[in-house]
Amino acid sequence: MHQVCPHDCYDTCGLTVEQEHGRIVRIAGEKGHPITQGFACLKVNRYLERLNHPGRIVHPLRRTGPKGSGQFAQASWADALADIGGKLQDILRAHGGEAVLPYSFSGNMGVLSEASMDRRFFHALGASRLARTICTASADHALRWVYGMGLGPDPETIPEAGMVILWGSNPAVTNIHEVPLLDKAVRQGAEIVVIDPLGTETADRYGGHLAINPGSDAALALGIGRHLVESGQYDADFVRLYARGFEHYRQRAWPWTLERTAEATGIPGRAIEHLAQGMARRAPLLLRTGYGVQRQVHSGESVWAISVLSVLTGSHRHPGGGHLLGNGGAFPLNWDRLTRPDLLVSSPRTINMLQLGNALNQEGSQPVRALVVYNSNPAATAPDQGQVLAGLMREDLLTVVHEQMMTDTACYADWVLPAAMAFETLDLHTSYWHRYIQLSEKAVEPPGEAVSNTEFFRRLARASGFSGASWCEDSDEELVRQALDTDHPWLQGITLGTLQREPVQKVRIDSRARPFLDVARSSERPFCLDPLPVPEYFPVPAPAEYPWALITPARKNTIKSSFGNIPGLLSREPEPAIYMHQGDADRLGVRPGDMVRVESPEGFVEMRLWVSARARPGVAVSYAVRWNSDGGGRNVNQLTSQSLSDVGGGSTFYSTWVSITGMESGED
Ligand SMILES: Nc1nc2c(c(=O)[nH]1)N[C@H]1C(S)=C(S)[C@@H](COP(=O)(O)OP(=O)(O)OC[C@H]3O[C@@H](n4cnc5c(=O)[nH]c(N)nc54)[C@H](O)[C@@H]3O)O[C@H]1N2
Ligand SMILES: Nc1nc2c(c(=O)[nH]1)N[C@H]1C(S)=C(S)[C@@H](COP(=O)(O)OP(=O)(O)OC[C@H]3O[C@@H](n4cnc5c(=O)[nH]c(N)nc54)[C@H](O)[C@@H]3O)O[C@H]1N2
Ligand code: SF4
Ligand SMILES: [Mo]
């Protein structure tokens, strides 16, 4: 039967799942699915190992040892709920709802699993609100500024492109169903350029690699923009007709001469000139920006400056052209009915998830006294891990974790509650890249006493004094109906009923309709080129004590920390590793396989160093995110910081400077 892959991945695949006697026996990429085209990634081809993992949590567990020890005893749901519900009510009475903090992200991207009953519960409780910024916040902000919303061209039009710029994006690893579309574009004559500090698998496949200094994308985009304007190669008619703010843009871009841009980015002036010329001449031009550019101090400025290039080149004139960063805006669900912000009786504070470390350690008038984690593994994935773990060790913090696996975070819980997996529940799925909405019906019962996120929050709500409230009694079917309860033309005719007959439906936006000209047009001149009100980008030299730039992008066979406990998927990297350029390793006097100590102002980790041609001089790479338990209780997020990017409160994971020193020799 048709199922949907729930993981945080651009592709949101359709899967064919076969079951026998109530157990799933085969999972494969769905044939005939317009995006999946009959193949899944290696991770999901081996999904039975995740589904039936020996470490899967199937009963409620109560902590019996010290915090973080991972010692638990099985308990009943009734005992768990009585204890947690009682404690939450005590906290509420004594300290108010703000003392409770939810922490979740996209471990399961189903609409119901990600944001429905959970949001209702925390609204009704008056809990602190969580700003869910860890992944896309800066880009979302910049796209809204320039275009009004986060909508890109339909990825199914990629083959029509004459030029594709993969800017801080590594689809051969993170978006594998884009690869056949890019391949087709190449066969039809498209040129592909990859802008990435690393030599990635994507760069191997398509060539055209420009190895940029990390964090300098704003300079590159402004340098290209100035050159286009100065040399008269920009689409002046398009800008005049459709854009506002050109003069302000010109002022901001003007300091970025080719020479200065080359110096900041490490890309030769000739190559920048050549790139600009291609962008002006080859149509349709598709800017395919990834999230890699916006995990930096100047993320917003970078995404703004790249977005402006889509306007200066007039790329939006052509179907198949424009700027594809995300397509989340293509799904105007009825979020208010689903998440019920009207249940909020007060206006509680908001805590940025990137600053969980501070939030848990903050003294002052309103400490966090209860933390409820689901769909996320912050002990491994949140920045400034030292602070996060210190907070999770607090004896006076009630930590409740709803999980499928005994993750690093679950190890610190007072209570671990068993979570169902996607094929064991009903859910609705959108995508942040393609334009299909999909229904995933329950294929089998969850094992043991595991329950879906919606059922977990129904139970928690009843145990916390909301028994009888209608908002916590809606069934999953009812939640799907409510999400789809809209008369928005893009969702016309898409209902639970039609999805049950036809579970993969495209939103009703014509693929050839050009975003912001033909659809989602906000005004006569829809494009805003005015600079974001942020500090201008300027290159910073490496600090003397921390001379190496460290980036920690996505690994092929895991999704952040998910799949990190499937041994076969980590066989190429059995131990946590950092990769450097040969010349850099020589300068440090370390040999491949040596253990090194990597240190930043936040903390340190010890890993094995390998030499890799993918790393460029001065830039080390460690693919994220390993389980802490693989690295003596710590991973690379010991090194990353809680600092926020320039807009949207986004992350700065890739603006990390480190020192690296050899520890001992590995085997020869
Ligand atoms: N296999 C796999 N797929 C995944 C994930 C995974 O972990 N594994 N994660 C999923 C999630 S949560 C997300 S958000 C997406 C992320 O997927 P992408 O959007 O592709 O983003 P990243 O992997 O963060 O980074 C992409 C590239 O940006 C480069 N980069 C780093 N710093 C800079 C810079 O300053 N400038 C430029 N131009 N490039 C830079 C990195 O080297 C990397 O190759 O992928 C999703 N898909
Ligand atoms: N150093 C570094 N750190 C990073 C990044 C980076 O590039 N570098 N990337 C960041 C990015 S882009 C992201 S998106 C975050 C992601 O960070 P997280 O939000 O922590 O995502 P995952 O590591 O995938 O963990 C998701 C967890 O949800 C659980 N889960 C899955 N399905 C369900 C369900 O239905 N119910 C419940 N209750 N649980 C479920 C999984 O078992 C898994 O443990 O990491 C960030 N951290
Ligand atoms: S992880 Fe991504 S590529 Fe793999 S099956 Fe899921 S959606 Fe498809
Ligand atoms: Mo992400």
XYZ file of N, CA and C and ligand atoms in Angstrom, residues 4-15 29 36 39-45 47 173-177 559 563, ligand 3:
95
model
N 4.075 7.234 2.956
C 4.925 8.388 2.664
C 6.111 8.355 3.612
N 7.293 8.625 3.084
C 8.474 8.684 3.945
C 8.353 9.927 4.829
N 8.447 9.752 6.154
C 8.185 10.866 7.058
C 9.406 11.701 7.385
N 10.571 11.353 6.847
C 11.798 11.980 7.346
C 12.010 13.372 6.777
N 12.895 14.108 7.479
C 13.158 15.494 7.105
C 14.069 15.498 5.884
N 13.456 15.469 4.720
C 14.182 15.329 3.467
C 13.378 16.061 2.405
N 14.070 16.700 1.468
C 13.378 17.430 0.407
C 12.361 16.555 -0.335
N 12.690 15.249 -0.477
C 12.020 14.437 -1.503
C 10.618 13.955 -1.114
N 10.317 13.840 0.189
C 9.021 13.336 0.662
C 8.485 12.249 -0.283
N 9.176 11.116 -0.276
C 8.897 10.054 -1.242
C 7.588 9.328 -0.975
N 7.036 8.796 -2.045
C 5.979 7.800 -1.931
C 6.656 6.441 -1.813
N 6.153 5.606 -0.895
C 6.749 4.291 -0.687
C 5.680 3.220 -0.840
N 10.723 2.274 -2.841
C 10.288 3.492 -3.528
C 9.130 3.153 -4.455
N 9.296 10.063 -6.833
C 10.119 8.953 -6.352
C 10.577 8.043 -7.485
N 12.426 4.525 -6.887
C 13.632 4.228 -6.071
C 13.668 5.086 -4.811
N 14.019 4.434 -3.716
C 14.223 5.158 -2.448
C 15.726 5.233 -2.205
N 16.126 5.978 -1.189
C 17.549 6.063 -0.845
C 17.944 4.802 -0.074
N 19.233 4.634 0.125
C 19.728 3.467 0.851
C 19.144 3.398 2.269
N 18.986 4.563 2.893
C 18.478 4.600 4.266
C 17.109 3.916 4.350
N 16.262 4.246 3.407
C 14.885 3.743 3.489
C 14.781 2.359 2.858
N 15.685 2.022 1.927
C 15.718 0.639 1.452
C 16.037 -0.316 2.598
N 14.971 0.166 5.722
C 14.145 0.683 6.814
C 13.671 -0.389 7.791
N 23.395 14.205 -2.231
C 23.321 13.654 -0.883
C 21.965 13.930 -0.235
N 21.465 15.152 -0.374
C 20.298 15.551 0.432
C 18.985 15.574 -0.340
N 19.021 15.395 -1.641
C 17.801 15.598 -2.442
C 17.947 14.739 -3.710
N 18.087 13.396 -3.469
C 18.541 12.533 -4.575
C 17.544 12.463 -5.730
N 16.261 12.789 -5.455
C 15.304 12.752 -6.568
C 15.349 14.017 -7.412
N 19.973 10.974 8.486
C 19.309 12.276 8.380
C 19.470 12.925 9.737
N 18.730 7.562 11.971
C 19.448 6.462 11.307
C 20.881 6.297 11.857
S 14.791 9.875 3.158
Fe 14.337 11.220 1.423
S 15.113 10.139 -0.394
Fe 15.004 8.659 1.287
S 12.991 7.702 0.971
Fe 12.751 9.371 2.478
S 12.092 11.120 1.246
Fe 12.964 9.613 -0.181
